[in-house]
Short mmCIF file of C-alpha atoms and ligand atoms in Angstrom, two decimals:
data_model
loop_
_atom_site.label_atom_id
_atom_site.label_comp_id
_atom_site.label_asym_id
_atom_site.label_seq_id
_atom_site.Cartn_x
_atom_site.Cartn_y
_atom_site.Cartn_z
CA MET A 653 112.79 84.37 21.20
CA SER A 654 113.55 87.99 20.45
CA LYS A 655 111.30 91.05 20.50
CA GLU A 656 111.86 94.73 19.74
CA TYR A 657 110.93 97.69 21.95
CA ASP A 658 111.33 101.46 22.00
CA LEU A 659 112.27 101.15 25.67
CA VAL A 660 113.29 98.35 28.01
CA ILE A 661 113.61 98.97 31.73
CA LEU A 662 115.86 96.72 33.76
CA GLY A 663 114.32 96.56 37.24
CA GLY A 664 110.66 97.03 38.18
CA GLY A 665 111.06 98.93 41.45
CA THR A 666 109.55 102.36 42.08
CA GLY A 667 111.83 104.03 39.54
CA GLY A 668 111.38 101.33 36.92
CA TYR A 669 107.63 100.78 37.00
CA VAL A 670 106.82 104.51 37.15
CA ALA A 671 109.13 105.11 34.17
CA ALA A 672 107.28 102.35 32.30
CA ILE A 673 103.89 103.95 32.95
CA ARG A 674 105.15 107.35 31.73
CA ALA A 675 106.63 105.68 28.63
CA ALA A 676 103.31 104.00 27.88
CA GLN A 677 101.54 107.36 28.25
CA LEU A 678 103.94 108.79 25.66
CA GLY A 679 103.22 105.94 23.24
CA LEU A 680 106.56 104.09 23.52
CA THR A 681 106.48 100.31 23.22
CA THR A 682 107.83 99.32 26.61
CA ALA A 683 108.99 96.27 28.53
CA ILE A 684 110.11 95.77 32.12
CA VAL A 685 112.41 93.01 33.29
CA GLU A 686 112.01 92.14 36.98
CA LYS A 687 113.78 89.31 38.76
CA SER A 688 111.72 89.46 41.93
CA LYS A 689 108.45 91.37 42.34
CA LEU A 690 107.21 94.55 40.70
CA GLY A 691 107.41 97.35 43.26
CA GLY A 692 111.00 96.60 44.29
CA THR A 693 112.57 97.58 47.57
CA CYS A 694 110.10 100.32 48.43
CA LEU A 695 107.05 98.10 48.21
CA HIS A 696 108.45 94.79 49.41
CA SER A 697 111.29 95.58 51.83
CA GLY A 698 111.35 99.32 52.34
CA CYS A 699 108.95 102.24 52.56
CA ILE A 700 105.60 100.47 52.70
CA PRO A 701 106.24 97.45 54.97
CA SER A 702 108.28 99.56 57.40
CA LYS A 703 105.56 102.22 57.58
CA ALA A 704 102.87 99.56 58.05
CA MET A 705 104.82 98.21 61.03
CA LEU A 706 105.48 101.72 62.37
CA LYS A 707 101.71 102.31 62.30
CA SER A 708 101.08 99.15 64.33
CA ALA A 709 103.78 100.29 66.76
CA GLU A 710 102.08 103.68 67.07
CA VAL A 711 98.68 102.14 67.77
CA PHE A 712 100.27 99.90 70.43
CA ARG A 713 102.05 102.86 72.06
CA VAL A 714 99.02 105.13 72.03
CA THR A 715 96.67 102.43 73.32
CA GLN A 716 99.08 101.41 76.04
CA GLN A 717 100.43 104.77 77.10
CA GLN A 718 97.95 107.45 76.05
CA ALA A 719 94.45 105.98 75.87
CA ASP A 720 93.78 106.89 79.51
CA GLU A 721 94.67 110.51 78.82
CA PHE A 722 91.98 110.58 76.11
CA GLY A 723 89.46 109.07 78.52
CA VAL A 724 89.52 105.68 76.84
CA LYS A 725 89.69 102.67 79.17
CA THR A 726 91.34 99.71 77.52
CA GLY A 727 92.10 97.07 80.12
CA GLU A 728 95.19 94.99 79.52
CA VAL A 729 96.83 95.71 76.17
CA SER A 730 98.88 93.06 74.42
CA LEU A 731 100.61 92.73 71.08
CA ASP A 732 99.85 90.08 68.47
CA PHE A 733 102.97 90.39 66.34
CA SER A 734 101.75 87.84 63.78
CA GLN A 735 98.79 90.13 63.11
CA VAL A 736 101.23 93.05 62.68
CA GLN A 737 102.95 91.02 59.95
CA LYS A 738 99.65 89.89 58.44
CA ARG A 739 98.39 93.47 58.14
CA LYS A 740 101.70 94.50 56.56
CA HIS A 741 101.46 91.66 53.99
CA LYS A 742 97.89 92.58 53.13
CA ILE A 743 98.85 96.19 52.39
CA VAL A 744 101.90 95.15 50.35
CA ASN A 745 99.89 92.56 48.39
CA GLN A 746 97.15 95.05 47.62
CA LEU A 747 99.63 97.60 46.28
CA HIS A 748 101.49 94.89 44.35
CA ALA A 749 98.27 93.81 42.63
CA GLY A 750 97.65 97.48 41.83
CA ILE A 751 101.01 97.79 40.06
CA GLU A 752 100.41 94.60 38.08
CA GLY A 753 97.06 96.07 37.01
CA LEU A 754 98.74 99.31 35.94
CA MET A 755 101.20 97.35 33.77
CA LYS A 756 98.29 95.63 32.02
CA LYS A 757 96.44 98.91 31.60
CA GLY A 758 99.53 100.50 29.99
CA LYS A 759 100.10 97.42 27.77
CA ILE A 760 103.59 97.15 29.23
CA ASP A 761 105.22 93.75 28.73
CA VAL A 762 106.61 92.37 31.99
CA TYR A 763 109.35 89.74 31.81
CA HIS A 764 109.77 87.88 35.09
CA GLY A 765 113.43 86.96 35.10
CA THR A 766 116.99 88.18 35.49
CA GLY A 767 118.18 90.58 32.84
CA ARG A 768 121.70 91.05 31.62
CA ILE A 769 123.03 93.68 29.21
CA LEU A 770 124.71 92.34 26.07
CA GLY A 771 127.42 94.12 24.12
CA ALA A 772 127.23 94.78 20.39
CA SER A 773 126.01 91.53 18.82
CA ILE A 774 124.06 90.06 15.94
CA PHE A 775 120.95 91.61 17.53
CA SER A 776 122.24 95.20 17.49
CA PRO A 777 125.46 97.03 16.63
CA MET A 778 125.08 98.93 19.91
CA PRO A 779 125.40 97.53 23.42
CA GLY A 780 122.22 97.36 25.49
CA THR A 781 120.25 94.41 24.16
CA ILE A 782 118.85 92.57 27.18
CA SER A 783 119.02 88.83 27.61
CA VAL A 784 116.46 87.61 30.13
CA GLU A 785 116.92 84.36 32.00
CA MET A 786 113.27 83.59 32.63
CA ASP A 787 112.09 82.60 36.14
CA ASN A 788 109.75 79.99 34.70
CA GLY A 789 112.66 78.10 33.09
CA ASP A 790 111.66 79.03 29.51
CA GLU A 791 114.51 79.71 27.12
CA ASN A 792 116.14 83.15 27.37
CA GLU A 793 114.23 86.06 25.88
CA ILE A 794 116.21 88.59 23.86
CA LEU A 795 114.91 92.16 24.06
CA ILE A 796 116.21 94.41 21.29
CA LEU A 797 115.74 98.04 22.14
CA LYS A 798 116.20 101.64 21.07
CA ASN A 799 116.71 102.79 24.66
CA LEU A 800 117.44 101.11 27.97
CA ILE A 801 116.87 102.40 31.50
CA ILE A 802 118.85 100.65 34.23
CA ALA A 803 116.81 100.78 37.47
CA THR A 804 118.26 97.85 39.39
CA GLY A 805 118.17 99.65 42.74
CA SER A 806 120.17 98.91 45.84
CA LYS A 807 120.81 96.35 48.57
CA PRO A 808 121.79 96.72 52.24
CA ARG A 809 125.42 97.35 53.06
CA THR A 810 127.26 95.81 55.96
CA LEU A 811 130.52 96.72 57.71
CA PRO A 812 133.74 94.95 56.75
CA GLY A 813 133.97 91.71 58.73
CA LEU A 814 130.36 91.77 59.89
CA VAL A 815 128.60 88.73 58.48
CA ILE A 816 124.85 89.07 58.08
CA ASP A 817 122.74 85.94 58.65
CA GLU A 818 119.40 87.85 58.64
CA ILE A 819 118.41 85.98 61.82
CA ASP A 820 120.65 87.16 64.68
CA VAL A 821 122.64 89.75 62.78
CA MET A 822 120.29 91.33 60.32
CA THR A 823 119.69 94.21 57.94
CA SER A 824 116.31 95.86 57.51
CA ASP A 825 115.48 93.01 55.07
CA GLY A 826 115.66 90.44 57.89
CA ALA A 827 114.11 92.73 60.49
CA LEU A 828 111.00 93.24 58.36
CA VAL A 829 110.25 89.52 58.27
CA MET A 830 110.97 88.61 61.91
CA ASN A 831 108.42 86.12 63.27
CA ALA A 832 108.75 87.41 66.79
CA LEU A 833 110.17 90.47 68.45
CA PRO A 834 113.48 90.15 70.32
CA SER A 835 113.70 91.39 73.90
CA SER A 836 116.59 93.66 72.97
CA MET A 837 118.18 95.00 69.79
CA THR A 838 121.45 96.82 69.13
CA ILE A 839 121.20 98.97 66.03
CA ILE A 840 124.42 99.93 64.27
CA GLY A 841 123.81 103.12 62.33
CA ALA A 842 121.73 106.13 63.38
CA GLY A 843 120.66 107.18 59.90
CA VAL A 844 117.07 107.23 58.67
CA ILE A 845 116.50 103.46 58.71
CA GLY A 846 118.24 103.04 62.10
CA ILE A 847 116.14 105.78 63.69
CA GLU A 848 112.86 104.44 62.26
CA TRP A 849 113.66 100.99 63.63
CA ALA A 850 114.77 102.38 67.01
CA SER A 851 111.47 104.21 67.33
CA MET A 852 109.35 101.27 66.14
CA LEU A 853 111.03 98.65 68.31
CA ASN A 854 110.88 100.94 71.32
CA ASP A 855 107.14 101.37 70.77
CA PHE A 856 106.81 97.58 70.61
CA GLY A 857 108.56 97.31 74.00
CA VAL A 858 111.99 96.13 72.77
CA LYS A 859 115.06 97.48 74.62
CA VAL A 860 116.98 99.44 71.99
CA THR A 861 120.58 100.70 71.88
CA VAL A 862 121.80 102.70 68.90
CA LEU A 863 125.52 102.78 68.08
CA ASP A 864 127.04 105.17 65.58
CA ARG A 865 130.55 106.37 64.79
CA LEU A 866 129.33 109.96 64.35
CA ASP A 867 128.40 112.31 67.18
CA GLN A 868 124.79 112.89 66.07
CA PRO A 869 122.01 110.77 64.64
CA LEU A 870 120.55 111.67 61.22
CA PRO A 871 123.86 113.19 60.08
CA THR A 872 122.46 114.76 56.91
CA GLU A 873 119.74 116.63 58.78
CA ASP A 874 119.73 119.95 60.62
CA ARG A 875 121.53 119.60 63.93
CA ASP A 876 118.57 121.08 65.86
CA VAL A 877 116.34 118.34 64.48
CA ALA A 878 118.90 115.57 64.96
CA ILE A 879 119.60 116.48 68.59
CA SER A 880 115.90 116.94 69.38
CA MET A 881 115.21 113.52 67.87
CA GLN A 882 117.93 111.95 70.00
CA LYS A 883 116.47 113.57 73.13
CA ALA A 884 112.91 112.51 72.23
CA LEU A 885 113.99 108.88 71.76
CA GLU A 886 116.17 108.94 74.90
CA LYS A 887 113.17 110.21 76.88
CA ARG A 888 111.32 107.08 75.72
CA GLY A 889 114.16 104.80 76.81
CA VAL A 890 116.34 104.37 73.71
CA THR A 891 120.08 104.45 74.52
CA PHE A 892 122.46 106.21 72.12
CA ILE A 893 126.17 105.43 72.06
CA LEU A 894 127.68 107.94 69.66
CA GLY A 895 131.25 108.54 68.50
CA ALA A 896 131.72 104.77 68.75
CA GLU A 897 134.34 102.89 66.76
CA ILE A 898 132.81 99.46 66.28
CA HIS A 899 135.02 96.37 66.37
CA THR A 900 133.23 94.14 63.91
CA GLU A 901 135.75 91.31 64.39
CA SER A 902 134.71 91.11 68.06
CA LEU A 903 131.17 89.92 67.21
CA GLN A 904 130.16 86.85 69.23
CA LYS A 905 126.95 84.92 68.75
CA THR A 906 125.54 82.57 71.39
CA ASP A 907 121.94 82.90 72.57
CA SER A 908 122.60 86.57 72.17
CA VAL A 909 124.90 88.83 70.18
CA THR A 910 127.84 90.70 71.72
CA ILE A 911 129.92 93.33 69.99
CA SER A 912 132.58 95.66 71.32
CA TYR A 913 133.28 99.27 70.50
CA THR A 914 135.55 102.10 71.64
CA VAL A 915 134.30 105.48 72.76
CA ASP A 916 136.80 108.16 73.85
CA GLY A 917 139.55 105.54 73.93
CA VAL A 918 137.65 103.24 76.29
CA GLU A 919 136.72 99.79 74.96
CA GLN A 920 133.33 98.44 76.00
CA SER A 921 130.89 95.86 74.74
CA ILE A 922 127.16 95.48 74.39
CA THR A 923 125.04 92.33 74.41
CA SER A 924 121.54 92.11 72.99
CA GLU A 925 119.31 89.38 71.61
CA LYS A 926 119.69 90.60 68.01
CA LEU A 927 121.78 93.06 66.06
CA LEU A 928 120.48 95.27 63.24
CA VAL A 929 122.99 96.75 60.81
CA SER A 930 121.74 99.88 59.04
CA VAL A 931 124.77 101.52 57.50
CA GLY A 932 123.52 102.47 54.06
CA ARG A 933 122.80 100.77 50.76
CA SER A 934 124.97 99.90 47.78
CA ALA A 935 123.98 99.78 44.12
CA VAL A 936 122.90 96.52 42.47
CA ILE A 937 125.36 96.44 39.56
CA ASP A 938 127.03 93.04 39.81
CA ASP A 939 126.27 90.62 36.99
CA ILE A 940 124.08 93.00 35.00
CA GLY A 941 126.58 93.14 32.13
CA LEU A 942 128.08 96.61 32.66
CA ALA A 943 131.41 95.28 31.33
CA ASN A 944 129.73 94.96 27.91
CA THR A 945 129.14 98.72 27.83
CA GLU A 946 131.04 102.01 28.21
CA ILE A 947 129.09 102.78 31.40
CA GLN A 948 131.23 104.28 34.15
CA VAL A 949 130.94 103.40 37.83
CA GLU A 950 132.32 105.57 40.63
CA ASN A 951 132.21 104.71 44.33
CA GLY A 952 130.01 101.77 43.38
CA PHE A 953 127.31 103.83 41.63
CA ILE A 954 126.52 104.21 37.90
CA GLN A 955 127.52 107.64 36.61
CA THR A 956 125.09 109.66 34.49
CA ASN A 957 124.72 113.21 33.21
CA GLN A 958 121.86 115.52 34.28
CA THR A 959 119.50 113.79 31.88
CA TYR A 960 120.38 110.36 33.36
CA GLN A 961 122.29 109.19 30.26
CA THR A 962 125.35 107.03 30.81
CA LYS A 963 128.44 107.09 28.59
CA ASP A 964 126.38 104.99 26.16
CA ASP A 965 123.86 107.73 25.62
CA HIS A 966 120.94 105.47 24.67
CA ILE A 967 121.37 103.74 28.05
CA TYR A 968 119.98 105.67 31.01
CA ALA A 969 120.22 104.89 34.74
CA ILE A 970 117.94 106.14 37.50
CA GLY A 971 117.07 105.59 41.17
CA ASP A 972 119.16 104.02 43.91
CA VAL A 973 121.61 102.53 41.39
CA ILE A 974 122.99 106.02 40.66
CA GLY A 975 123.34 106.96 44.35
CA GLY A 976 122.60 110.45 45.67
CA LEU A 977 119.32 110.72 47.56
CA GLN A 978 118.18 107.09 47.71
CA LEU A 979 114.47 107.77 48.02
CA ALA A 980 111.44 106.34 46.26
CA HIS A 981 110.09 109.72 45.15
CA VAL A 982 113.52 110.58 43.73
CA ALA A 983 113.68 107.30 41.75
CA GLU A 984 110.18 108.02 40.48
CA HIS A 985 111.00 111.51 39.24
CA GLU A 986 114.31 110.47 37.73
CA GLY A 987 112.46 107.72 35.85
CA ILE A 988 109.87 110.15 34.49
CA TYR A 989 112.62 112.59 33.55
CA ALA A 990 114.61 109.94 31.66
CA VAL A 991 111.55 108.77 29.71
CA GLU A 992 110.57 112.33 28.76
CA HIS A 993 114.14 112.94 27.59
CA ILE A 994 113.97 109.79 25.47
CA ALA A 995 110.69 111.10 24.01
CA GLY A 996 112.42 114.37 23.07
CA MET A 997 110.77 116.54 25.74
CA LYS A 998 112.86 119.38 27.21
CA ARG A 999 112.80 120.05 30.96
CA GLU A 1000 114.87 121.77 33.61
CA PRO A 1001 117.07 119.28 35.48
CA ILE A 1002 115.75 118.00 38.82
CA ASP A 1003 116.79 120.31 41.68
CA TYR A 1004 117.85 117.89 44.41
CA ASN A 1005 117.89 120.72 46.96
CA LEU A 1006 114.10 120.82 46.67
CA VAL A 1007 113.50 117.13 47.40
CA PRO A 1008 111.73 116.55 50.73
CA ARG A 1009 113.46 114.15 53.13
CA CYS A 1010 111.34 112.38 55.75
CA VAL A 1011 111.86 110.12 58.75
CA TYR A 1012 108.73 108.25 59.86
CA SER A 1013 109.73 107.62 63.46
CA PHE A 1014 107.82 109.02 66.44
CA PRO A 1015 108.19 111.93 66.42
CA GLU A 1016 108.68 112.32 62.69
CA THR A 1017 111.15 114.61 60.97
CA ALA A 1018 110.83 116.26 57.59
CA ALA A 1019 113.06 118.66 55.73
CA VAL A 1020 113.60 120.40 52.44
CA GLY A 1021 116.55 122.55 51.39
CA LEU A 1022 119.71 123.47 53.26
CA THR A 1023 120.42 122.82 56.91
CA GLU A 1024 121.48 125.83 58.97
CA GLN A 1025 125.11 124.65 58.88
CA GLN A 1026 125.05 124.11 55.11
CA ALA A 1027 123.59 127.60 54.61
CA VAL A 1028 126.31 129.15 56.79
CA ASP A 1029 129.01 127.11 55.02
CA LYS A 1030 127.72 128.46 51.69
CA GLY A 1031 128.27 131.99 52.98
CA TYR A 1032 124.65 132.99 53.62
CA GLU A 1033 123.79 135.34 56.47
CA VAL A 1034 120.85 133.44 57.82
CA LYS A 1035 117.70 134.58 59.56
CA ILE A 1036 115.67 131.91 61.35
CA GLY A 1037 112.03 131.55 62.34
CA LYS A 1038 111.06 128.77 64.71
CA PHE A 1039 107.70 127.77 66.12
CA PRO A 1040 107.08 125.01 68.67
CA PHE A 1041 104.18 122.56 68.39
CA GLN A 1042 103.58 123.18 72.10
CA ALA A 1043 101.95 126.45 71.07
CA ASN A 1044 99.77 124.82 68.39
CA GLY A 1045 96.18 123.98 69.32
CA LYS A 1046 95.87 120.92 67.05
CA ALA A 1047 99.09 119.42 68.42
CA LEU A 1048 97.65 119.77 71.91
CA VAL A 1049 94.34 118.22 70.78
CA ASN A 1050 96.30 115.35 69.21
CA GLY A 1051 98.27 114.85 72.41
CA HIS A 1052 101.64 115.22 70.65
CA THR A 1053 103.33 118.53 71.35
CA ASP A 1054 106.99 117.55 70.92
CA GLY A 1055 108.79 119.31 68.10
CA PHE A 1056 108.94 122.47 66.03
CA VAL A 1057 109.06 124.03 62.59
CA LYS A 1058 112.26 125.89 61.68
CA ILE A 1059 112.59 128.09 58.60
CA ILE A 1060 116.04 129.24 57.48
CA THR A 1061 116.10 132.30 55.22
CA ASP A 1062 118.69 134.43 53.49
CA GLN A 1063 118.87 137.76 55.39
CA GLN A 1064 119.74 139.63 52.14
CA THR A 1065 116.98 138.36 49.85
CA ASP A 1066 114.40 136.80 52.22
CA ASP A 1067 114.60 133.61 50.13
CA ILE A 1068 113.75 130.44 52.03
CA LEU A 1069 116.90 128.31 52.12
CA GLY A 1070 115.60 125.38 54.12
CA VAL A 1071 112.70 124.17 56.25
CA HIS A 1072 113.12 121.61 59.02
CA MET A 1073 110.40 120.03 61.10
CA MET A 1074 110.14 117.58 63.92
CA GLY A 1075 106.85 116.38 65.37
CA ALA A 1076 103.89 114.10 64.80
CA HIS A 1077 102.64 114.21 61.18
CA VAL A 1078 105.33 116.58 59.89
CA THR A 1079 105.94 114.26 56.94
CA ASP A 1080 102.49 115.37 55.76
CA LEU A 1081 103.33 119.05 56.35
CA ILE A 1082 106.62 119.31 54.48
CA SER A 1083 105.07 119.46 51.01
CA GLU A 1084 103.76 122.97 51.67
CA ALA A 1085 107.31 124.03 52.50
CA GLY A 1086 108.57 122.29 49.36
CA LEU A 1087 105.96 124.07 47.24
CA ALA A 1088 106.87 127.41 48.82
CA MET A 1089 110.50 126.83 47.85
CA VAL A 1090 109.65 125.61 44.33
CA LEU A 1091 107.57 128.77 43.82
CA ASN A 1092 110.31 130.91 45.36
CA ALA A 1093 107.96 132.22 48.05
CA ILE A 1094 109.36 134.38 50.85
CA PRO A 1095 108.19 133.91 54.47
CA TRP A 1096 105.76 136.86 54.22
CA GLU A 1097 103.98 135.12 51.33
CA VAL A 1098 103.83 131.86 53.31
CA SER A 1099 102.32 133.64 56.31
CA SER A 1100 99.77 135.49 54.19
CA MET A 1101 98.40 132.16 52.98
CA ILE A 1102 95.54 131.62 55.45
CA HIS A 1103 96.18 128.35 57.27
CA PRO A 1104 93.01 126.66 58.52
CA HIS A 1105 92.45 126.50 62.26
CA PRO A 1106 93.02 124.26 64.11
CA THR A 1107 95.63 122.45 62.04
CA LEU A 1108 99.27 121.53 62.46
CA SER A 1109 99.93 123.53 59.27
CA GLU A 1110 99.43 126.72 61.28
CA ALA A 1111 102.85 126.01 62.79
CA PHE A 1112 104.42 126.56 59.35
CA GLY A 1113 102.58 129.88 58.96
CA GLU A 1114 103.67 130.92 62.45
CA ALA A 1115 107.31 129.91 61.80
CA ALA A 1116 107.19 132.11 58.68
CA LEU A 1117 105.96 135.01 60.83
CA ALA A 1118 108.64 134.18 63.40
CA VAL A 1119 111.34 134.92 60.80
CA GLU A 1120 110.42 138.62 61.33
CA GLY A 1121 109.72 138.16 65.04
CA LEU A 1122 105.96 138.40 64.36
CA ALA A 1123 104.66 134.98 65.43
CA ILE A 1124 101.30 135.32 67.16
CA HIS A 1125 101.19 132.43 69.59
CA VAL A 1126 104.64 132.62 71.20
P1 LIG B 2347 114.44 99.27 43.85
O1 LIG B 2347 113.17 99.62 44.47
O2 LIG B 2347 115.50 98.63 44.67
O3 LIG B 2347 114.09 98.33 42.62
C1 LIG B 2347 115.05 97.68 41.85
C2 LIG B 2347 114.42 96.46 41.22
O4 LIG B 2347 115.31 95.93 40.26
C3 LIG B 2347 114.14 95.35 42.23
O5 LIG B 2347 112.80 94.97 42.15
C4 LIG B 2347 115.07 94.21 41.78
O6 LIG B 2347 114.52 92.94 41.99
C5 LIG B 2347 115.23 94.51 40.28
N1 LIG B 2347 116.46 94.00 39.68
C6 LIG B 2347 117.73 94.18 40.11
N2 LIG B 2347 118.59 93.57 39.26
C7 LIG B 2347 117.86 92.99 38.27
C8 LIG B 2347 118.17 92.22 37.14
N3 LIG B 2347 119.42 91.93 36.80
N4 LIG B 2347 117.15 91.77 36.37
C9 LIG B 2347 115.87 92.05 36.69
N5 LIG B 2347 115.52 92.79 37.76
C10 LIG B 2347 116.49 93.25 38.55
N6 LIG B 2347 112.28 105.75 50.41
C11 LIG B 2347 111.36 106.71 50.57
O7 LIG B 2347 111.23 107.59 49.72
N7 LIG B 2347 110.54 106.72 51.68
C12 LIG B 2347 110.64 105.79 52.65
O8 LIG B 2347 109.89 105.84 53.62
C13 LIG B 2347 111.63 104.78 52.51
N8 LIG B 2347 111.75 103.83 53.46
C14 LIG B 2347 112.66 102.84 53.29
C15 LIG B 2347 112.78 101.88 54.28
C16 LIG B 2347 113.69 100.86 54.15
C17 LIG B 2347 113.81 99.83 55.24
C18 LIG B 2347 114.49 100.79 52.97
C19 LIG B 2347 115.46 99.66 52.78
C20 LIG B 2347 114.39 101.74 51.97
C21 LIG B 2347 113.48 102.79 52.13
N9 LIG B 2347 113.35 103.79 51.16
C22 LIG B 2347 112.43 104.79 51.34
C23 LIG B 2347 114.19 103.81 49.94
C24 LIG B 2347 113.42 103.28 48.72
O9 LIG B 2347 112.96 101.98 48.99
C25 LIG B 2347 114.32 103.30 47.50
O10 LIG B 2347 114.86 104.58 47.33
C26 LIG B 2347 113.56 102.90 46.24
O11 LIG B 2347 113.02 101.62 46.37
C27 LIG B 2347 114.49 102.97 45.03
O12 LIG B 2347 113.80 102.55 43.88
P2 LIG B 2347 114.58 101.93 42.64
O13 LIG B 2347 113.55 101.73 41.60
O14 LIG B 2347 115.77 102.73 42.32
O15 LIG B 2347 115.15 100.52 43.16
#
């Protein structure tokens, strides 16, 4: 069977399904092809399930370690990990049903199957027609289209020679579906996913060691934040082994997993019950038919221009498959942008410097804009305002005073170059900083916005005052 559409989207993850909704709003006849479940990585094996588990970990930590401090007597506290998983599933299922409902509401056709791009053929003189191998075994559907968006996302990477079985040696995909917690876990990779898992497993009572070849965790974040995060996790019992060259060929699996590494020329090994590999994600581009197109791939990612068009300019690509900031909100906005471009709308390109970056560990981190080092490297003379949560009433009330807000400005113009936060709930505070940067506000304008008392947001106002040495509560 064949059918014609204004737009077909290959991949129904965050980028894909949001693009489809925008396309429906703009009156385009739209179809999505999804080989697994609508919602993609973020909903099924990323953002949402990991945050659901982090929340359970937080409740366990607070009940076990802090309830007394709040005057709450709890008796013996224990963890029912199957209930942690059940709660996670319930949240995921609810959101999944919501997306399916949104597809129906937008009259978006959803093809459950694996899509492949065809070259020029009897269906169209241009490449891009999609052949769908249907999950239900029906004969292939042929989708003839005016425009295609590739949103096939990403999958976990491993290190050369390190074989993943998702049971003893796992990626975040395997870790999210564990039936039981291990007694100990070695995590290779101290990026965002590694740090979130280190924090979560530590809260659940698992002994955690984090190995990384670099000398700081969260390498893309401000060094102040990264080092403070390392110290905060170390204080809770997480071990960091940094600057480690990992010998993947040394991996031994028995009842436990042993791997060796070299630090400062000294070879050592570490044994734990399980090993988690979190070393980044690669694009899903195999077997989607790119060879039938002019689309270019560099370093494993599809190349596009600023409007997300590939070399075949009626074929767009968005989200994790094009690399860059692999974040759900980025995929979403790239999808909306591509659809609006297809519909002939004109917009400024997305400014990736203004995309908030969050880590949902305890404490959390959140950032927007340049790090201090990046600002210096770009030749700015920087002026910095910093305010600690220790001096914030709401942080004290909440019982979480670790962390700070740091604002980096340009001494010449007062422009805000970057904002970096560490502390409980900072992922909910960063949007104000993002808005300030989008609106080109200077610190004085931020501090003259009256922040309600007592809130954590006052720390942002105070950090803005601190840029001029005028903070009130330090
Ligand atoms: P995906 O969500 O990967 O979707 C791609 C879809 O395409 C999938 O559903 C796949 O089945 C489908 N597909 C692929 N090939 C085909 C084909 N040939 N035919 C049909 N369908 C196909 N981001 C955040 O912003 N915040 C977070 O807190 C966060 N936490 C994360 C935690 C973890 C553990 C992980 C792994 C990721 C996290 N991310 C987070 C990243 C986020 O999940 C991704 O950036 C986001 O999912 C990218 O969306 P996408 O639409 O580009 O791709």
